[in-house]
């Protein structure tokens, strides 16, 4: 029976490789299902014969309590970027300065826009999979990676130990299908394929990961015991023969001119691919020559990433809508024919302000060229004047607010046009949404849909009215039952105890962001004291200039704002900084720098915690820095910290340090 089970496993592995990696199935889906069903039945009957590399082990196990950390044996360095032919030539010049001409050749590979992963195999069996993290320490996602069909659980020609690096991604077609399914279920859709891959890989429940269409490309050999491999071309062939999915579009070239040709070819052809690529990775081919070139603290000197310009698409402006923000700023927004760009469908783009719209000469009905600024935010680059028919219409600056009809004003020295009505429903809605947001009063469940109904039904006229809502009020809202209404009331009640700094930020005082709000709260400790301050006394604080001081004084001179504050106090909302900063403990009087993205905290929340425990947050690393807290995808601050010998904390270590302060 053991032999039959092994034969079934080998047969299924062969078909997995042909189906998922080569995309050339040898049997029908039904025949494959029959093989897998037989293997499952035999393993159920003989559980002592179940092996970790069996194809049946891809379904995902029980949920994990959390991810453990893994220290990479070989650091996963990031790459320097090149954005032009000149920068590629300069990269080549630096290599020519250290190597002889016969040592120089390059391998060009497409840069996959996914999530970096390191895989470790022992005696041919997958034993570990870890995210890149900060390049030195990542997260153990082995159970999740086991569910990815293109990642082999067993190598074809086992070696004692093998470590490889690759990219986890979701194909464009799979991304569209995944979002369509989530939309049909009423679930939030993903912004782009990379985000969906990252979110799917970091699920604590491997069964969720198993349900997502994740794929992989493996492109680098970090460590191997056994074969003598001399160059990157041999690396890719070795990986392919071991059963890894290797992107077939790589090319070995002899000169930087050929590198440029490859980059230009795939810049034009990238739309043919069923996965997102944002550039080309250029690697020195001979491995021995790489050792001569060496590495910096952050990146290898023997490789660079040529980044493609942002993808551009043509579409047509159907209409221009006006949106009114919480400070009354009126922003024109282009509503366009939907177009797929950068992995997501775009149908709206801010035109920012009327001066810029006039400068670009953007009109209703125009065909326009759009891209994603920073590969994230949709932006109209320019109108396609050559496509105009004469039917396009310039869009005038409104004289009246599009929502309440109040006069539109413009302050001297500003580009923004504003609604002059402080009671404008649109301004009120945006103010309420901001007030309830996570970085402000953090009222869970108080989103735009709820706020719209509260204002439209005249249940709320200002932010203080939120604290006078009843269960009966909330039960009148659409799609709000007893449980949802009760949870929302509890969230409103919980927000009453937020620190004074949160309240000051939430009130939306112009130029007073989270940092300034914390400074004011720490310095004066009572909103009534802050309300009486003069511009001169405020400007005694080094971080507060004339513009902020004038804005704070102006806010507290408005009777309507003072009335709102009195209502908040009457409702029991905290308006004092109750606890002084801690002067003893691991963070007291320490300077910390944050870099990268934290998983459990926003940047504002982390800053708030540090300051609450007596520390301060700096925006730059220097010899006076006590700790650097490094999340995922950290920047150059991490490199500088290592150069200066400053202690670097992972998010987990940072949270442990806070516990020591509690």
XYZ file of C-alpha atoms in Angstrom:
662
model
C 0.000 0.000 0.000
C 2.898 2.356 0.746
C 4.137 1.890 -2.824
C 0.696 2.707 -4.256
C 0.488 5.884 -2.171
C 3.959 6.988 -3.334
C 3.074 6.279 -6.975
C -0.102 8.348 -6.626
C 1.837 11.226 -5.080
C 4.433 11.162 -7.850
C 1.712 11.028 -10.489
C -0.193 13.961 -8.964
C 3.021 16.000 -8.555
C 3.773 15.465 -12.238
C 0.293 16.660 -13.227
C 0.499 19.624 -10.813
C 3.740 20.711 -12.487
C 2.312 20.405 -16.001
C -0.962 22.133 -15.083
C 0.131 24.913 -12.722
C 3.703 25.621 -13.860
C 3.843 24.654 -17.548
C 0.146 25.404 -18.211
C -0.056 22.250 -20.350
C -2.257 19.629 -18.628
C -1.749 15.980 -19.580
C -5.091 14.680 -18.263
C -8.635 15.980 -17.788
C -9.782 17.666 -14.570
C -11.994 14.667 -13.832
C -9.098 12.222 -14.155
C -6.981 14.425 -11.878
C -9.786 14.612 -9.293
C -10.056 10.813 -9.313
C -6.325 10.428 -8.595
C -6.484 12.960 -5.765
C -9.622 11.352 -4.304
C -7.925 7.951 -4.251
C -4.860 9.396 -2.506
C -7.016 11.167 0.098
C -8.934 7.960 0.787
C -5.750 5.918 1.234
C -4.154 8.531 3.513
C -7.337 8.650 5.587
C -7.193 4.871 5.928
C -3.453 4.840 6.683
C -2.795 8.161 8.521
C 0.661 6.974 9.592
C 1.693 7.211 5.908
C 0.721 10.890 5.494
C 3.794 12.977 4.568
C 4.248 16.776 4.762
C 5.080 16.931 1.041
C 1.951 15.047 -0.028
C -0.301 16.904 -2.516
C -3.159 16.441 -0.033
C -1.413 18.785 2.420
C -2.057 21.876 0.300
C -5.613 22.469 1.565
C -4.559 24.473 4.625
C -4.593 23.561 8.306
C -6.109 25.108 11.402
C -5.869 28.897 12.019
C -2.671 30.171 13.650
C -2.705 32.419 16.759
C -0.066 34.687 15.160
C 2.929 34.626 12.818
C 6.328 33.831 14.311
C 9.427 35.666 13.111
C 12.241 34.144 11.060
C 15.781 35.501 10.762
C 16.958 35.110 7.178
C 20.176 33.134 6.787
C 21.017 35.333 3.792
C 19.686 38.936 4.005
C 17.047 39.726 1.389
C 18.390 43.003 0.036
C 16.375 45.535 -1.916
C 17.529 46.941 -5.265
C 18.556 50.405 -6.343
C 16.288 51.814 -9.047
C 17.072 53.198 -12.499
C 14.507 55.291 -14.344
C 16.347 56.204 -17.554
C 18.870 54.987 -20.124
C 21.453 57.326 -18.584
C 21.062 55.691 -15.170
C 21.500 52.231 -16.703
C 24.659 53.444 -18.451
C 25.953 54.784 -15.126
C 25.227 51.401 -13.482
C 27.221 49.718 -16.268
C 30.062 52.230 -15.921
C 30.463 51.388 -12.212
C 30.715 47.697 -13.085
C 33.205 48.347 -15.900
C 35.406 50.224 -13.419
C 35.881 47.029 -11.359
C 35.628 44.171 -13.864
C 37.321 43.174 -17.097
C 35.177 43.172 -20.293
C 35.091 39.353 -20.496
C 33.564 39.200 -16.987
C 30.604 41.409 -17.919
C 27.303 39.991 -19.115
C 23.821 40.544 -17.757
C 20.644 38.575 -17.172
C 17.462 40.612 -17.616
C 14.335 39.421 -15.798
C 10.857 40.911 -15.550
C 10.219 42.501 -12.150
C 7.043 40.905 -10.799
C 4.806 43.242 -8.792
C 4.033 40.895 -5.925
C 5.233 39.870 -2.466
C 8.814 38.710 -1.899
C 9.261 35.275 -0.322
C 12.173 33.072 0.807
C 11.797 29.265 0.676
C 14.004 26.709 2.413
C 14.226 23.025 1.461
C 16.001 20.285 3.405
C 16.680 17.024 1.590
C 14.272 18.187 -1.083
C 11.308 18.912 1.242
C 9.878 22.422 1.820
C 10.501 23.190 5.508
C 10.179 26.972 5.716
C 8.692 29.963 3.907
C 9.207 33.512 5.147
C 8.249 36.992 4.003
C 11.009 39.520 3.349
C 10.098 41.740 6.323
C 12.934 44.212 6.861
C 15.334 42.039 4.866
C 16.879 40.529 7.996
C 13.800 39.278 9.865
C 10.571 38.142 8.204
C 7.399 36.269 9.151
C 6.946 32.506 9.017
C 4.190 31.835 6.455
C 5.089 28.199 5.744
C 1.586 26.803 6.228
C 0.150 29.374 3.845
C 2.786 28.871 1.152
C 2.140 25.123 1.219
C -1.301 25.888 -0.243
C 0.156 27.572 -3.359
C 0.016 25.037 -6.181
C 2.955 26.431 -8.157
C 5.324 26.067 -5.178
C 6.757 22.513 -5.073
C 6.521 20.754 -1.719
C 9.229 18.335 -2.895
C 12.098 19.004 -5.316
C 12.680 16.823 -8.370
C 16.383 16.311 -7.658
C 16.843 16.819 -3.889
C 19.956 18.449 -2.421
C 20.838 18.570 1.323
C 19.829 22.223 1.701
C 18.472 24.824 -0.669
C 17.270 28.397 -0.115
C 15.592 30.340 -2.898
C 13.864 33.674 -3.322
C 10.818 34.483 -5.397
C 7.657 36.502 -5.725
C 4.084 35.564 -4.797
C 1.493 37.190 -7.041
C -2.076 37.033 -8.334
C -2.644 37.019 -12.091
C -4.723 39.830 -13.602
C -7.530 37.531 -14.717
C -7.668 35.846 -11.300
C -7.685 39.258 -9.610
C -10.701 40.409 -11.615
C -12.526 37.153 -10.849
C -11.636 37.333 -7.131
C -12.958 40.887 -6.851
C -16.127 39.985 -8.742
C -16.789 37.112 -6.334
C -16.150 39.336 -3.298
C -18.445 42.023 -4.677
C -21.231 39.480 -5.181
C -20.830 38.402 -1.545
C -20.950 42.017 -0.356
C -17.295 41.890 0.741
C -14.752 44.689 0.307
C -12.832 44.396 -2.959
C -9.034 44.586 -3.237
C -7.358 47.712 -4.635
C -4.865 45.901 -6.877
C -3.277 42.474 -7.454
C -0.271 43.181 -5.227
C -2.435 44.131 -2.237
C -4.620 41.083 -2.750
C -1.546 38.818 -2.872
C -0.093 40.370 0.284
C -3.391 40.139 2.150
C -3.951 36.554 1.041
C -0.457 35.439 2.051
C -0.740 36.964 5.532
C -3.951 35.216 6.571
C -3.749 33.552 9.974
C -6.137 30.922 8.629
C -4.288 28.927 5.917
C -7.641 27.774 4.556
C -8.362 31.346 3.467
C -4.991 31.472 1.700
C -5.784 28.154 0.026
C -8.979 29.662 -1.407
C -7.068 32.526 -3.071
C -5.512 32.149 -6.565
C -1.900 32.745 -5.510
C 0.975 31.863 -7.832
C 4.747 32.183 -7.659
C 7.843 32.838 -9.728
C 11.216 31.806 -8.261
C 14.200 33.806 -9.501
C 17.163 33.623 -7.130
C 19.351 31.061 -5.412
C 20.297 32.220 -1.918
C 22.123 29.086 -0.767
C 22.706 25.565 -2.057
C 24.643 22.536 -0.844
C 25.798 20.398 -3.732
C 25.988 21.579 -7.336
C 28.595 24.071 -8.523
C 26.616 26.850 -10.201
C 28.614 29.613 -11.853
C 26.175 32.192 -13.182
C 22.589 33.462 -13.084
C 21.627 31.738 -16.332
C 22.640 28.423 -14.731
C 20.704 29.394 -11.584
C 17.478 29.833 -13.547
C 17.960 26.550 -15.409
C 18.752 24.719 -12.151
C 15.598 26.138 -10.541
C 13.500 25.103 -13.547
C 14.827 21.543 -13.471
C 14.027 21.314 -9.757
C 10.367 21.994 -10.583
C 10.187 25.660 -9.598
C 8.071 28.059 -11.658
C 10.644 30.246 -13.447
C 9.519 33.178 -15.561
C 10.441 32.167 -19.136
C 10.910 35.746 -20.361
C 14.464 36.222 -19.046
C 17.325 36.991 -21.416
C 21.133 36.748 -21.285
C 22.752 39.805 -22.910
C 26.313 41.024 -23.463
C 25.977 44.807 -23.317
C 24.043 47.617 -21.672
C 22.589 48.495 -25.087
C 20.987 45.047 -25.194
C 19.718 45.628 -21.642
C 18.063 48.841 -22.842
C 16.525 47.038 -25.825
C 15.051 44.408 -23.487
C 13.644 47.105 -21.193
C 12.022 48.949 -24.099
C 10.634 45.730 -25.568
C 8.852 44.769 -22.360
C 7.752 48.297 -21.635
C 5.689 47.989 -24.822
C 4.732 44.322 -24.395
C 3.905 44.186 -20.671
C 0.184 44.451 -21.429
C 0.411 41.018 -23.107
C 1.231 39.429 -19.758
C -1.348 38.046 -17.339
C 0.520 39.422 -14.330
C 1.640 42.852 -13.199
C 5.229 43.855 -13.938
C 6.593 47.277 -13.041
C 10.068 46.987 -14.506
C 13.133 44.891 -15.314
C 15.713 43.478 -12.901
C 19.208 43.640 -14.396
C 21.730 41.260 -12.785
C 25.406 40.702 -13.422
C 25.496 37.149 -14.770
C 28.768 35.606 -13.380
C 28.367 34.834 -9.658
C 32.099 35.218 -9.038
C 32.044 38.732 -10.482
C 29.216 39.592 -8.099
C 31.511 38.863 -5.164
C 34.013 41.326 -6.622
C 31.327 44.026 -6.859
C 29.984 43.389 -3.340
C 26.973 44.986 -1.647
C 26.077 48.123 0.281
C 24.090 48.042 3.535
C 20.896 48.177 1.500
C 21.445 46.728 -1.952
C 23.831 44.749 -4.186
C 26.180 46.716 -6.438
C 25.792 44.030 -9.119
C 22.076 44.518 -9.800
C 19.560 47.280 -10.414
C 15.848 47.571 -11.142
C 14.808 49.572 -14.190
C 11.334 50.933 -13.394
C 8.833 51.368 -16.201
C 7.116 54.748 -16.432
C 3.621 54.664 -14.953
C 1.137 52.931 -17.244
C -0.914 55.409 -19.276
C -4.371 54.883 -20.770
C -6.824 56.924 -22.826
C -10.397 57.464 -21.663
C -13.157 60.065 -21.943
C -14.491 62.474 -19.322
C -18.255 61.954 -19.092
C -18.874 64.708 -16.572
C -17.190 66.772 -13.882
C -18.558 66.523 -10.347
C -17.926 68.927 -7.481
C -17.109 67.584 -4.021
C -17.215 69.700 -0.871
C -14.749 68.815 1.896
C -14.972 69.384 5.648
C -13.224 72.771 5.430
C -15.489 73.828 2.562
C -12.926 73.291 -0.210
C -14.683 72.537 -3.504
C -12.778 69.967 -5.566
C -13.585 69.130 -9.200
C -13.566 65.394 -9.952
C -13.544 63.840 -13.425
C -16.026 60.984 -13.914
C -14.708 58.905 -16.830
C -15.419 55.834 -18.902
C -14.044 52.967 -16.743
C -10.583 51.772 -17.776
C -8.275 49.066 -16.353
C -4.958 50.599 -15.363
C -2.291 49.426 -12.963
C -4.331 46.394 -11.979
C -7.578 48.136 -11.033
C -10.542 49.718 -12.784
C -10.484 53.516 -12.674
C -13.541 55.677 -13.354
C -12.836 58.778 -11.233
C -9.869 61.107 -10.788
C -9.485 64.289 -8.782
C -8.718 67.383 -10.874
C -7.408 68.960 -7.641
C -8.380 72.604 -8.188
C -9.779 74.961 -10.809
C -6.458 76.711 -11.489
C -4.816 73.406 -12.416
C -7.831 72.388 -14.475
C -7.619 75.650 -16.441
C -3.845 75.313 -16.802
C -4.256 71.829 -18.320
C -7.319 73.007 -20.287
C -9.392 69.994 -19.233
C -12.983 70.102 -20.474
C -16.140 68.067 -20.054
C -16.290 65.537 -22.900
C -12.508 65.531 -23.460
C -10.536 62.423 -24.308
C -7.715 62.420 -21.767
C -4.538 60.531 -20.949
C -4.492 59.159 -17.395
C -2.041 57.263 -15.208
C -1.623 56.375 -11.564
C 0.626 58.866 -9.808
C 3.079 56.825 -7.755
C 1.348 53.775 -9.270
C -1.503 54.416 -6.793
C -3.597 57.568 -7.318
C -5.479 58.081 -10.622
C -4.439 61.336 -12.287
C -5.376 63.103 -15.518
C -2.114 63.937 -17.312
C -3.497 66.019 -20.188
C -6.378 66.301 -22.631
C -5.966 64.750 -26.083
C -6.608 67.975 -27.962
C -6.215 66.239 -31.322
C -9.373 64.219 -30.574
C -11.591 67.233 -29.869
C -14.761 67.586 -31.949
C -15.826 71.046 -30.821
C -18.499 69.636 -28.512
C -16.249 69.735 -25.426
C -17.190 72.329 -22.786
C -14.895 74.273 -20.421
C -16.035 73.899 -16.812
C -16.544 77.215 -14.983
C -15.679 77.978 -11.364
C -18.975 77.765 -9.457
C -20.348 80.917 -7.873
C -22.530 78.903 -5.496
C -21.891 75.780 -3.430
C -23.216 72.779 -5.377
C -24.721 71.344 -2.174
C -26.190 74.207 -0.139
C -26.149 77.112 -2.599
C -24.030 79.358 -0.369
C -21.574 81.862 -1.812
C -18.234 80.464 -2.971
C -15.210 82.368 -1.625
C -11.463 82.290 -2.168
C -8.945 83.398 0.458
C -6.036 85.535 -0.663
C -2.978 83.478 -1.542
C -4.918 80.191 -1.829
C -5.839 78.175 -4.913
C -8.904 76.638 -3.246
C -12.463 77.865 -3.676
C -14.622 77.239 -0.611
C -18.237 77.033 0.433
C -18.756 79.882 2.930
C -21.517 78.087 4.855
C -20.224 76.393 7.999
C -23.564 74.506 8.204
C -23.349 73.116 4.666
C -24.565 69.471 4.775
C -21.585 68.319 2.678
C -19.118 69.999 5.037
C -20.938 68.504 8.002
C -20.801 64.995 6.521
C -17.074 65.207 5.816
C -16.446 66.668 9.292
C -18.350 63.805 10.916
C -16.496 61.185 8.857
C -13.162 62.726 9.851
C -14.229 63.098 13.506
C -15.078 59.380 13.675
C -12.015 58.200 11.714
C -9.381 55.916 13.199
C -6.752 58.647 13.575
C -9.275 60.914 15.342
C -11.993 59.657 17.757
C -11.957 56.134 16.283
C -15.710 55.408 16.325
C -15.928 51.983 14.713
C -18.883 51.601 12.356
C -19.403 55.339 11.837
C -18.623 55.295 8.119
C -19.861 57.408 5.187
C -23.080 55.405 4.682
C -24.150 55.916 8.311
C -23.102 59.577 8.344
C -25.078 60.291 5.149
C -28.249 58.988 6.746
C -27.693 60.790 10.060
C -27.338 64.133 8.290
C -30.054 63.543 5.678
C -32.533 62.581 8.428
C -31.567 65.649 10.463
C -30.467 63.496 13.406
C -27.092 65.254 13.640
C -26.253 68.941 13.097
C -22.710 68.921 14.537
C -20.160 66.462 15.918
C -21.457 66.823 19.483
C -24.852 65.489 18.411
C -23.256 62.068 17.870
C -23.125 61.703 21.648
C -26.858 62.326 22.012
C -27.998 59.639 19.573
C -30.305 56.969 20.985
C -30.884 53.350 20.073
C -34.230 54.375 18.603
C -32.505 56.967 16.377
C -30.073 54.393 14.998
C -32.755 51.758 14.413
C -34.417 54.122 11.926
C -31.367 53.889 9.636
C -31.387 51.562 6.634
C -29.664 48.178 7.043
C -29.301 48.769 10.790
C -30.626 46.115 13.144
C -30.517 45.833 16.916
C -26.990 44.388 17.054
C -25.444 46.921 14.664
C -27.155 49.835 16.425
C -26.028 48.583 19.851
C -22.428 48.142 18.651
C -22.410 51.658 17.214
C -23.717 53.148 20.466
C -21.014 51.275 22.381
C -18.351 52.603 19.986
C -19.622 56.159 20.463
C -19.550 55.698 24.235
C -16.013 54.268 24.132
C -14.773 57.281 22.166
C -15.622 59.614 25.059
C -12.456 58.537 26.860
C -10.042 59.270 24.002
C -7.070 61.507 24.928
C -7.426 65.268 24.528
C -4.968 65.176 21.624
C -7.398 62.963 19.669
C -10.268 65.377 20.297
C -8.224 68.410 19.219
C -7.286 66.607 16.012
C -10.873 65.441 15.434
C -12.311 68.956 15.698
C -10.692 69.761 12.371
C -8.865 72.955 13.315
C -7.038 74.091 10.174
C -3.313 73.246 10.172
C -3.649 71.235 13.417
C -2.735 67.656 12.567
C -2.049 64.790 14.926
C 1.429 65.970 15.923
C 0.397 69.568 16.691
C -2.650 68.312 18.598
C -0.383 66.165 20.799
C 1.929 69.126 21.442
C -1.005 71.332 22.500
C -2.512 68.644 24.716
C 0.806 67.839 26.404
C 1.655 71.500 26.969
C -1.692 72.894 28.165
C -3.588 69.742 29.255
C -7.106 71.281 29.140
C -9.228 72.400 26.192
C -10.560 75.340 28.244
C -7.002 76.605 28.694
C -6.246 76.213 24.983
C -9.434 78.141 24.141
C -8.137 81.232 25.985
C -4.648 81.348 24.482
C -3.383 84.251 22.395
C -1.365 83.919 19.217
C 1.684 85.219 21.064
C 1.500 82.590 23.808
C 0.989 79.811 21.266
C 4.007 80.942 19.273
C 6.188 80.502 22.347
C 6.073 76.788 21.500
C 8.936 76.059 19.031
C 6.836 73.779 16.806
C 3.995 76.289 16.373
C 4.298 79.120 13.875
C 2.153 82.133 13.061
C -0.205 80.301 10.695
C -1.074 77.547 13.184
C -1.396 80.022 16.061
C -3.781 82.253 14.096
C -5.886 79.256 13.086
C -6.204 77.950 16.669
C -7.209 81.367 18.017
C -9.678 81.870 15.164
C -11.301 78.478 15.832
C -11.875 79.187 19.516
C -13.180 82.689 18.775
C -16.137 81.207 16.877
C -19.198 81.031 19.205
C -20.493 78.002 17.311
C -17.282 76.075 17.998
C -17.376 76.977 21.694
C -20.990 75.812 21.846
C -19.979 72.467 20.290
C -17.226 72.033 22.894
C -19.683 72.718 25.720
C -22.031 70.079 24.286
C -19.155 67.600 24.107
C -18.279 68.268 27.751
C -21.916 67.912 28.788
C -22.045 64.537 27.016
C -19.052 63.334 29.029
C -16.377 63.566 26.336
C -12.897 63.888 27.828
C -11.449 67.385 27.329
C -8.405 67.114 29.596
C -5.039 65.389 29.312
C -5.525 63.306 32.444
C -2.180 61.528 32.811
C 1.209 63.167 32.574
C 3.819 61.524 30.409
C 5.704 58.723 32.138
C 9.150 59.823 33.293
C 10.483 56.365 34.154
C 10.704 53.177 32.131
C 12.306 51.906 28.904
C 10.895 54.720 26.726
C 11.138 57.656 29.128
C 13.170 60.470 27.560
C 14.081 58.225 24.614
C 14.026 59.267 20.958
C 12.546 56.774 18.509
C 12.289 56.748 14.715
C 9.581 54.782 12.877
C 10.215 53.284 9.434
C 8.158 50.941 7.280
C 4.558 49.812 7.822
C 3.414 48.433 11.165
C 0.809 45.667 11.096
C -1.069 46.290 14.364
C -0.773 50.077 14.652
C -1.039 53.096 12.411
C 1.875 55.536 12.437
C -0.231 57.977 14.507
C -1.157 55.297 17.049
C 2.470 54.234 17.474
C 3.532 57.862 17.933
C 0.783 58.393 20.486
C 1.897 55.355 22.490
C 5.551 56.407 22.451
C 4.688 59.900 23.666
C 2.294 58.544 26.297
C 5.175 56.517 27.728
C 7.505 59.484 27.872
C 9.362 59.089 24.592
C 9.479 61.290 21.535
C 9.329 60.473 17.833
C 11.814 61.942 15.383
C 11.509 61.934 11.605
C 15.206 61.275 10.985
C 17.947 59.004 12.337
C 20.949 60.569 14.066
C 23.442 59.629 16.774
C 20.897 60.970 19.291
C 18.354 58.317 18.250
C 17.827 55.617 20.892
C 15.764 53.106 18.871
C 14.534 52.587 15.316
C 11.264 50.650 15.013
C 11.248 48.821 11.659
C 8.027 47.529 10.119
C 7.629 45.905 6.715
C 9.266 47.583 3.696
C 11.493 49.921 5.770
C 13.345 52.719 4.028
C 16.829 54.187 4.210
C 16.359 55.009 7.913
C 17.000 51.345 8.691
C 20.285 51.395 6.768
C 21.429 54.525 8.584
C 20.524 53.001 11.959
C 22.700 49.975 11.209
C 25.566 52.187 10.061
C 25.380 54.162 13.325
C 24.937 51.059 15.483
C 21.524 52.162 16.774
C 19.307 49.358 18.176
C 16.611 48.269 15.705
C 13.330 46.894 17.068
C 10.859 44.734 15.176
C 7.193 45.546 15.746
C 6.944 42.600 18.155
C 9.983 43.800 20.146
C 8.562 47.333 20.231
C 5.248 46.086 21.655
C 7.124 43.984 24.228
C 9.030 47.120 25.264
C 5.728 48.938 25.744
C 4.474 46.083 27.934
C 7.520 46.623 30.118
C 6.352 50.201 30.570
C 2.829 49.235 31.571
